[in-house]
Coordinates of C-alpha atoms in Angstrom, one line a residue:
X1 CA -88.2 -48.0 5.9
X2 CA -90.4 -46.9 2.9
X3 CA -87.5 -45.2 0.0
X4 CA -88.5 -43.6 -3.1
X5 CA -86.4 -43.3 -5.6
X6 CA -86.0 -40.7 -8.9
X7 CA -83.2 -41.1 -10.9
X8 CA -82.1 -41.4 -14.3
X9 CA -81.0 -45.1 -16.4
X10 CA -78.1 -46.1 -12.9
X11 CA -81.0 -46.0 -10.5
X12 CA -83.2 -48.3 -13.4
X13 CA -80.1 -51.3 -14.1
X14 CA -80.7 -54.5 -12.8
X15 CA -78.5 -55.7 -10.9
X16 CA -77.8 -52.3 -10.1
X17 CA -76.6 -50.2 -7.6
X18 CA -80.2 -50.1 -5.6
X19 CA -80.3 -54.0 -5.6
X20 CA -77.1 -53.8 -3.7
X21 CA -78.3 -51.3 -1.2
X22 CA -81.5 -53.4 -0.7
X23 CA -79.1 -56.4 -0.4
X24 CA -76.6 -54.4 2.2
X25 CA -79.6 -53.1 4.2
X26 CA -81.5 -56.7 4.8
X27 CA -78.4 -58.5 5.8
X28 CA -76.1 -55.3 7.4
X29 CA -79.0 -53.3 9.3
X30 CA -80.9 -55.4 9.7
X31 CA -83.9 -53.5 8.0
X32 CA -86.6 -54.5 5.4
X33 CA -87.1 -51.8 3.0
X34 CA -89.7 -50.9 0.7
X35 CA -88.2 -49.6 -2.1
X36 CA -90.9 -47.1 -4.9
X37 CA -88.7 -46.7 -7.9
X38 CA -89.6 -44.0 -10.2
X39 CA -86.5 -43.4 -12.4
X40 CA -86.4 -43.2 -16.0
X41 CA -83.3 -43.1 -17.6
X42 CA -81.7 -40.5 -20.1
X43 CA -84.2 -37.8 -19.4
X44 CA -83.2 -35.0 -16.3
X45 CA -85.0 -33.8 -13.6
X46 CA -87.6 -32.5 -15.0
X47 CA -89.1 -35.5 -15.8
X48 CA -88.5 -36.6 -12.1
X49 CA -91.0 -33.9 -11.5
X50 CA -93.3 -34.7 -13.5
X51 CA -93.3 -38.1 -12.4
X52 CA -93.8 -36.9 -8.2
X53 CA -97.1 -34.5 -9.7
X54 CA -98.5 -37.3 -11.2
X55 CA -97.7 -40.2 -8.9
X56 CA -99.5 -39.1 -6.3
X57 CA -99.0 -38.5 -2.6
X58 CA -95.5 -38.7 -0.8
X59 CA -96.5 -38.6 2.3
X60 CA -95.8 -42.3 3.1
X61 CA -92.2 -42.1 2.2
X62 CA -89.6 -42.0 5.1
X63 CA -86.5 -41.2 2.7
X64 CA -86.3 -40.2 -0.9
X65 CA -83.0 -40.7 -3.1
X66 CA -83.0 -37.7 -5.8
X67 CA -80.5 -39.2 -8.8
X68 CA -80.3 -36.9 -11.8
X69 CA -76.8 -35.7 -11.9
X70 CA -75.0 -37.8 -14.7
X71 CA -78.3 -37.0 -17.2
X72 CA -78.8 -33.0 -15.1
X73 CA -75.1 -32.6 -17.4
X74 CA -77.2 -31.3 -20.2
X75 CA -78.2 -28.5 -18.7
X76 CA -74.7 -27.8 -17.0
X77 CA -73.5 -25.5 -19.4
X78 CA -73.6 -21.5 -18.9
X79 CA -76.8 -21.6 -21.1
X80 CA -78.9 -24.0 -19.5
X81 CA -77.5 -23.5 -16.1
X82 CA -80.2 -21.1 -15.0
X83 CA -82.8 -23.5 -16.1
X84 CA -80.9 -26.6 -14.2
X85 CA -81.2 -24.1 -10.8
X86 CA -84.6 -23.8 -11.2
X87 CA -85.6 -26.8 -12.3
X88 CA -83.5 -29.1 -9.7
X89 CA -84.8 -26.7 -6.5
X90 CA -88.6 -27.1 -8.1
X91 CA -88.0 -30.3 -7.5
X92 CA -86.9 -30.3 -4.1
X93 CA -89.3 -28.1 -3.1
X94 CA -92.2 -29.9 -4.2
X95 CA -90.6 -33.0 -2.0
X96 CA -90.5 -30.6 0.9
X97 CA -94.0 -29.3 0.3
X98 CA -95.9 -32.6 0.1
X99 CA -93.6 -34.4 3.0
X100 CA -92.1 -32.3 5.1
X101 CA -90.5 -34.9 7.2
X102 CA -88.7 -37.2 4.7
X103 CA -85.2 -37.4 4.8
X104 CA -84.2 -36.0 1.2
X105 CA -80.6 -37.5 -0.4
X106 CA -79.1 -35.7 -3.4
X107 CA -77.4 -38.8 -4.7
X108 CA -74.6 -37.0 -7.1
X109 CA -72.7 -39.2 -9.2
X110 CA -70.2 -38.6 -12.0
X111 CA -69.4 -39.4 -15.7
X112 CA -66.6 -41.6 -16.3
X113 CA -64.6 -38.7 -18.7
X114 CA -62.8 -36.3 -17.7
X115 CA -63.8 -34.1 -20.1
X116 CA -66.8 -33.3 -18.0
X117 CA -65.2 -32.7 -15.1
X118 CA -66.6 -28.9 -15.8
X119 CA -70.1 -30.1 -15.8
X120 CA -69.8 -32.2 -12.9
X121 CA -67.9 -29.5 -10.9
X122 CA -71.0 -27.2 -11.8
X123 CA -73.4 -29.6 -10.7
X124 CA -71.6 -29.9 -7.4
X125 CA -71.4 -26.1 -6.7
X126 CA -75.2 -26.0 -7.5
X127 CA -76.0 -29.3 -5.3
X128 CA -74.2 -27.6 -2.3
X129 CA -75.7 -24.4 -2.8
X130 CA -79.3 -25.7 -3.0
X131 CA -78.7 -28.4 0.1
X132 CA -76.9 -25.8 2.6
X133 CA -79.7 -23.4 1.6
X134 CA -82.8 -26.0 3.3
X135 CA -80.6 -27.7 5.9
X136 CA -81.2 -25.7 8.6
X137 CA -85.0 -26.4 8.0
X138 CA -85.3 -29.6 6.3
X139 CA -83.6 -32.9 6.5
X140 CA -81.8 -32.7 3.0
X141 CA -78.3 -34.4 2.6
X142 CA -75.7 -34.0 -0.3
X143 CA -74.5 -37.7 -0.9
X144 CA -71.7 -37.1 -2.9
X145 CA -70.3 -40.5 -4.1
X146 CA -68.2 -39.1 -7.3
X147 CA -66.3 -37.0 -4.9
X148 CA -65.9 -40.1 -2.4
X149 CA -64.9 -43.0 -5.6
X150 CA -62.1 -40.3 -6.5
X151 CA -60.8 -39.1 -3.3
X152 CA -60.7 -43.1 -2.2
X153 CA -58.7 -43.9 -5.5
X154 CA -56.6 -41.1 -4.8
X155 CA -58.2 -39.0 -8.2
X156 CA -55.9 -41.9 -10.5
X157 CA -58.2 -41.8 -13.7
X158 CA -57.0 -45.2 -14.9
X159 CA -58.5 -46.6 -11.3
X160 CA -61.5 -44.6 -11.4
X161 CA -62.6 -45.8 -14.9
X162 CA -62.2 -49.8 -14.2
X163 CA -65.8 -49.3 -11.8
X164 CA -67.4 -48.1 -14.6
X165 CA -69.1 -50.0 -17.4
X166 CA -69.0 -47.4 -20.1
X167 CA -69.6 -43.3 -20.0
X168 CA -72.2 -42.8 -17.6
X169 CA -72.9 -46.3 -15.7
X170 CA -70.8 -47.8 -13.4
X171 CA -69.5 -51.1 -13.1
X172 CA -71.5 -54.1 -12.5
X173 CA -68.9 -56.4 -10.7
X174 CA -67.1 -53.4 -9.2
X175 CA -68.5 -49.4 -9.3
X176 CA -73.0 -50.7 -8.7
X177 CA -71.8 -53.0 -5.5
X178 CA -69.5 -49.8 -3.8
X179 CA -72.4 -47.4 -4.5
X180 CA -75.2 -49.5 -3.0
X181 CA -73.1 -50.5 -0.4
X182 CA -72.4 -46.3 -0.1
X183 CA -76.0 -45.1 -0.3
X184 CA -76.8 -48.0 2.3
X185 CA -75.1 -47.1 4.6
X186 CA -76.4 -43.5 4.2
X187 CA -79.9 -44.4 4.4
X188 CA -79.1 -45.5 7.6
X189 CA -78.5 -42.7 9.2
X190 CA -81.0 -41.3 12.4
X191 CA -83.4 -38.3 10.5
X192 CA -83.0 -34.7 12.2
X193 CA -85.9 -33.2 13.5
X194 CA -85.8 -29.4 12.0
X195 CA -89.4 -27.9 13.0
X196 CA -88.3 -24.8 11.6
X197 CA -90.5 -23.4 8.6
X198 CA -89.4 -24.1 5.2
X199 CA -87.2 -20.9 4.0
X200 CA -88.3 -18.9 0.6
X201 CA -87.2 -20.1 -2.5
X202 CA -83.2 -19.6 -3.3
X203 CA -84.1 -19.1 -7.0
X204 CA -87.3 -16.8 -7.4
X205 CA -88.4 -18.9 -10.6
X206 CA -88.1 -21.8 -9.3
X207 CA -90.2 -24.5 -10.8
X208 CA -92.4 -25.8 -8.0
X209 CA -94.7 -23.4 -9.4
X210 CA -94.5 -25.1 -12.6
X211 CA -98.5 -26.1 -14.1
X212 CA -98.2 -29.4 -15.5
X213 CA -101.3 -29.3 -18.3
X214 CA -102.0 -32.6 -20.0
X215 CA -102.3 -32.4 -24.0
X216 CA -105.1 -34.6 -23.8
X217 CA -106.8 -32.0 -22.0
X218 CA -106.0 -28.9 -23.9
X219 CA -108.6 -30.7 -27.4
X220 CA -111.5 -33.1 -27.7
X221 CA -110.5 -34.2 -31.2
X222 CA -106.9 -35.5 -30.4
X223 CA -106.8 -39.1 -30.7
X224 CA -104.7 -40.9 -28.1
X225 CA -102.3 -43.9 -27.1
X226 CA -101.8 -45.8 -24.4
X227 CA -98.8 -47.1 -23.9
X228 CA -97.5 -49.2 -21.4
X229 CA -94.5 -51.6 -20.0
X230 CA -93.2 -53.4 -16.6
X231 CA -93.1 -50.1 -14.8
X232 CA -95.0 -47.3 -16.5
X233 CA -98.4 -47.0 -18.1
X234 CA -98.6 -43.1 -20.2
X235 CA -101.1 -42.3 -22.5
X236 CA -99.9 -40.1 -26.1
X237 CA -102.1 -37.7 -27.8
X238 CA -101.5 -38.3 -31.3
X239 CA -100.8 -35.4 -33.1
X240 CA -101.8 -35.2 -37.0
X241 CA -100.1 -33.3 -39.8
X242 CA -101.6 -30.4 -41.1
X243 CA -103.6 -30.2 -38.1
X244 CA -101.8 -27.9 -35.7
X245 CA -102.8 -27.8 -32.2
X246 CA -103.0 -24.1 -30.5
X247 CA -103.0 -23.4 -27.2
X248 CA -102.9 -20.0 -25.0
X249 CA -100.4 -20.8 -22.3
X250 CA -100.9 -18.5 -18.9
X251 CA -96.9 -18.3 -18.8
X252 CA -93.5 -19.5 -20.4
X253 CA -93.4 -23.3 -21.4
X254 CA -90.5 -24.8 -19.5
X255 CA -90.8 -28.7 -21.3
X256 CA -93.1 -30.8 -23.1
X257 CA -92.8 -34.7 -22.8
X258 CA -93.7 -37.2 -24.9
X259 CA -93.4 -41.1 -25.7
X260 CA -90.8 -42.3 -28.3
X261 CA -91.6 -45.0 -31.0
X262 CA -89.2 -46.3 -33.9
X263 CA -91.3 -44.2 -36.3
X264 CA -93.2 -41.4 -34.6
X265 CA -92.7 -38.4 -36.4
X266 CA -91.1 -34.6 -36.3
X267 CA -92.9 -32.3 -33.9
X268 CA -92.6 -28.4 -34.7
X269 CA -93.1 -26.3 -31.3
X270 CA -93.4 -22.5 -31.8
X271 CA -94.0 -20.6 -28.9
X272 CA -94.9 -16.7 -29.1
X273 CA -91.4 -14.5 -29.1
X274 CA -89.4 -17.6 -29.5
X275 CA -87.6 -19.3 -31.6
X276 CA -89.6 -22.6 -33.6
X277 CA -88.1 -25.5 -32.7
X278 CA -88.0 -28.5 -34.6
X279 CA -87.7 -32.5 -32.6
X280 CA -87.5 -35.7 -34.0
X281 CA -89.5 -38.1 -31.9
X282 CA -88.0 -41.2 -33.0
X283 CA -85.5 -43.3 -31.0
X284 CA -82.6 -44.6 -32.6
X285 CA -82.3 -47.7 -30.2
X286 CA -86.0 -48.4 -31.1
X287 CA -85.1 -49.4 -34.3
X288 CA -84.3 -52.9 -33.0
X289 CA -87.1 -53.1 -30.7
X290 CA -90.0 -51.4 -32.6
X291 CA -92.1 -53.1 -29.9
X292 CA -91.2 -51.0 -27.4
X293 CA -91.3 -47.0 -26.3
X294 CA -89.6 -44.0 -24.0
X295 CA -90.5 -41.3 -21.9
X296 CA -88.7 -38.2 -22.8
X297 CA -88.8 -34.8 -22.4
X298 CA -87.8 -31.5 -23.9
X299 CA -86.5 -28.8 -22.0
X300 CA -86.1 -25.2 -23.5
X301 CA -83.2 -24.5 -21.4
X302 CA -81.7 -21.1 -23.2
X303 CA -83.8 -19.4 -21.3
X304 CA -83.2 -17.0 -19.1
X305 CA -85.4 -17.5 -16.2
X306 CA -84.1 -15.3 -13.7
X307 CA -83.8 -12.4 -15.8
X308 CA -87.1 -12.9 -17.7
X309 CA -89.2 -9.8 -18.4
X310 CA -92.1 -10.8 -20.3
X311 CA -93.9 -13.8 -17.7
X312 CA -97.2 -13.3 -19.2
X313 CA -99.4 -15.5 -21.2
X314 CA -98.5 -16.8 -24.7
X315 CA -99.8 -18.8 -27.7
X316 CA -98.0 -22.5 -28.1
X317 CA -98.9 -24.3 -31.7
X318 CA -97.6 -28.4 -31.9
X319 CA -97.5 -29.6 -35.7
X320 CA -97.0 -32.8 -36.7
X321 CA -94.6 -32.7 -39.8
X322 CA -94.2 -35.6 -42.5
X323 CA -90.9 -36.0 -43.1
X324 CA -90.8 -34.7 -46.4
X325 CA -91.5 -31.5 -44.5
X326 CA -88.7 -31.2 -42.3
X327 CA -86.1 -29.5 -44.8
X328 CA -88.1 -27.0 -45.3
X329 CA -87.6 -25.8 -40.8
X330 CA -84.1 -27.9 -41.1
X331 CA -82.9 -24.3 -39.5
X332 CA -84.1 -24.8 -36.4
X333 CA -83.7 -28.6 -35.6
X334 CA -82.5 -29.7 -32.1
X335 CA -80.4 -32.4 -31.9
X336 CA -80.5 -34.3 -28.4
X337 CA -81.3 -37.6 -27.1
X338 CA -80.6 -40.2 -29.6
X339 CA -83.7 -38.7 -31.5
X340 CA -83.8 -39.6 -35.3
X341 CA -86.3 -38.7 -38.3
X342 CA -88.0 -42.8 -38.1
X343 CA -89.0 -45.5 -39.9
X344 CA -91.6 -45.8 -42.6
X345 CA -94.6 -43.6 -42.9
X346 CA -94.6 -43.4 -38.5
X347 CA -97.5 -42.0 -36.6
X348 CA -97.7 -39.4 -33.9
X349 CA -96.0 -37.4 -32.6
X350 CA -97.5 -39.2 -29.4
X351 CA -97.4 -35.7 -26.8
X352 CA -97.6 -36.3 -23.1
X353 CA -97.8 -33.0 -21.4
X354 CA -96.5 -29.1 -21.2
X355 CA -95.3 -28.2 -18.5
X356 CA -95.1 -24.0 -18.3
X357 CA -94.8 -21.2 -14.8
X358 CA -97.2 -19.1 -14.1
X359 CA -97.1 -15.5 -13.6
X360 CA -95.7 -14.9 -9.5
X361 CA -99.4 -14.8 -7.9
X362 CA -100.2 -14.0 -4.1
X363 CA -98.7 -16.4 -1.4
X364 CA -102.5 -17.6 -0.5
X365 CA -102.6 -19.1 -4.0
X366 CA -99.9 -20.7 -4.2
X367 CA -100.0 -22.4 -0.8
X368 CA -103.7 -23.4 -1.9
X369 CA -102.2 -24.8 -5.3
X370 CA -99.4 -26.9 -2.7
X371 CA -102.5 -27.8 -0.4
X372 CA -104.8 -29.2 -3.3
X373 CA -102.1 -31.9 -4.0
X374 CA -103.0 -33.3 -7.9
X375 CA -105.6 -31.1 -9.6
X376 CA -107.2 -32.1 -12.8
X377 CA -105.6 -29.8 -14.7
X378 CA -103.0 -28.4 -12.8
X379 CA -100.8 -27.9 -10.0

């Protein structure tokens, strides 16, 4: 049995919940998995597909465990919902198009607050609409274990919360061992053959389309990064102030990611006929361990894909700011992530890529684009 993983920080934890199914598989079915983990935590799925275009092929994967609901919450409001439906069948349908045989689990776990009970609820409508929409041609499966923890305990909050650890991960003695043991014996279960041809899209935009263009790519004179740890090796393109990168996009940017340092600094993104935004690249948690970095990613999830008029090209300019710059485009920071201004002079901002759609093209294309598997350039 050959599982892949994508997930956010549950599906990372050691001991987590995946050791347990590992654990319950080996001694229960009797079967010795290879496990491919590509999660990264506190990011959504976006960065999940980022991660399957630039990991290669797929096609040796029997069953693939999609995690993304807890850190997909971000996007679960009526703004960003339209972006979350795109984004989260894009990434489906890129599984579906590069292995049409694996068995596909939508792993959908919950925060431990009932304050987001909203979000979650949203997520779950969305899940369901997007899994019953393939099943009759694909072997996709909604594993809904927030739904299963709460019906088991009977929806008492106070139960609920002890197999958690704190907002978004569960327990480590009680909540990781019932999921593995859950997702197990899920995994488990005989594929269904469905021959039938993969139905159109659900949501017209959605982002299997998405072009995935490499900053390093887009200028010879960028500098760059490598940066590295137990599981990931990226490479930054250091951006410099008062030297602003341009670039003529062929459609919308959807996200850009890039790696987080204790003291990178601001990056200003202004896109033609939207609004500049301002991020701080710096972690907060990095503080302590300077040493170390994160993947993240920036979604631009007000827009409205759906309803979209202008899909054409546009002009994209990155600029570094110092941080003595940043009052003056204080109006349009965005807060998210744990992202702060830095520490001392910093470097960077260290960009990864831009991910953007393309205008619709003809059917031959884009089954030549899903044929070609990893361009240079794009996909």
């Amino acid at each position: 049995m050959k599982i892949l993983v994508i997930g956010g920080s549950n599906s990372v934890m050691k001991p987590g919940y995946l050791s347990h199914t590992s654990e319950w598989l080996k001694k229960k079915a009797r079967v010795a998995a290879r496990l491919t983990n590509l999660s990264v935590g506190a990011n959504n799925c976006l960065i999940g597909l980022e991660n399957l275009k630039t990991s290669g092929s797929l096609e040796e994967f029997d069953k693939i465990v999609v995690e993304f609901a807890i850190n997909d919450m971000s996007l679960a409001t009526p703004e960003g919902f339209d972006t979350w439906q795109c984004a989260y069948e894009g990434l489906l349908r890129h599984i579906l198009q590069h292995n049409a045989r694996a068995q596909v689990f939508h792993l959908l776990l919950g925060r431990r607050s009932e304050r987001y009970r909203d979000r979650t609820e949203r997520i779950r409508a969305g899940m369901r609409e997007i899994v019953r929409h393939y099943a009759g041609a694909r072997d996709v499966r909604l594993l809904d274990f927030d739904l299963s923890l709460r019906n088991l305990l009977d929806n008492d909050q106070a139960r609920i919360s002890t197999h958690y650890k704190d907002e978004v991960h569960y327990d480590l003695e009680k909540g990781a061992p019932m999921l593995g043991r859950y997702v197990a014996k899920h995994l488990t279960a005989a594929p269904t053959r469905l021959p039938a041809p993969c139905p159109a899209p659900l949501h017209a935009q959605a982002f299997d389309r998405a072009v995935l263009w490499p900053v390093s790519e887009m200028s010879g004179d960028l500098d760059r990064r490598a940066f590295s740890n137990s599981r990931f090796a990226r490479t930054g393109s250091v951006l410099q102030p008062a030297r602003p990168l341009a670039v003529e996009l062929p459609g919308p940017l959807i996200c850009l990611s890039f790696l987080a340092t204790a003291d990178s600094r601001p990056l200003l993104l202004e896109e033609e006929g939207e609004r500049p935004v301002l991020l701080h690249t710096a972690h907060v948690e990095l503080v302590k361990t300077p040493e170390k970095f994160r993947i993240k990613n920036f979604t631009l999830d007000w827009k409205r894909w759906t309803a979209m008029e202008r899909k054409g090209p546009r002009r994209v300019v990155l600029t570094a700011l110092e941080r003595t710059d940043v009052p003056r485009y204080e109006a349009f920071l965005v807060e998210r992530f744990n992202m702060v201004p830095g520490n001392g002079e910093g470097g960077g901002p260290y960009v990864s890529n831009l991910a953007y759609l393309p205008p619709p093209g003809d059917d031959a294309r884009d089954a030549a684009i899903a044929a070609a598997g990893v361009p240079a350039a794009a996909y």
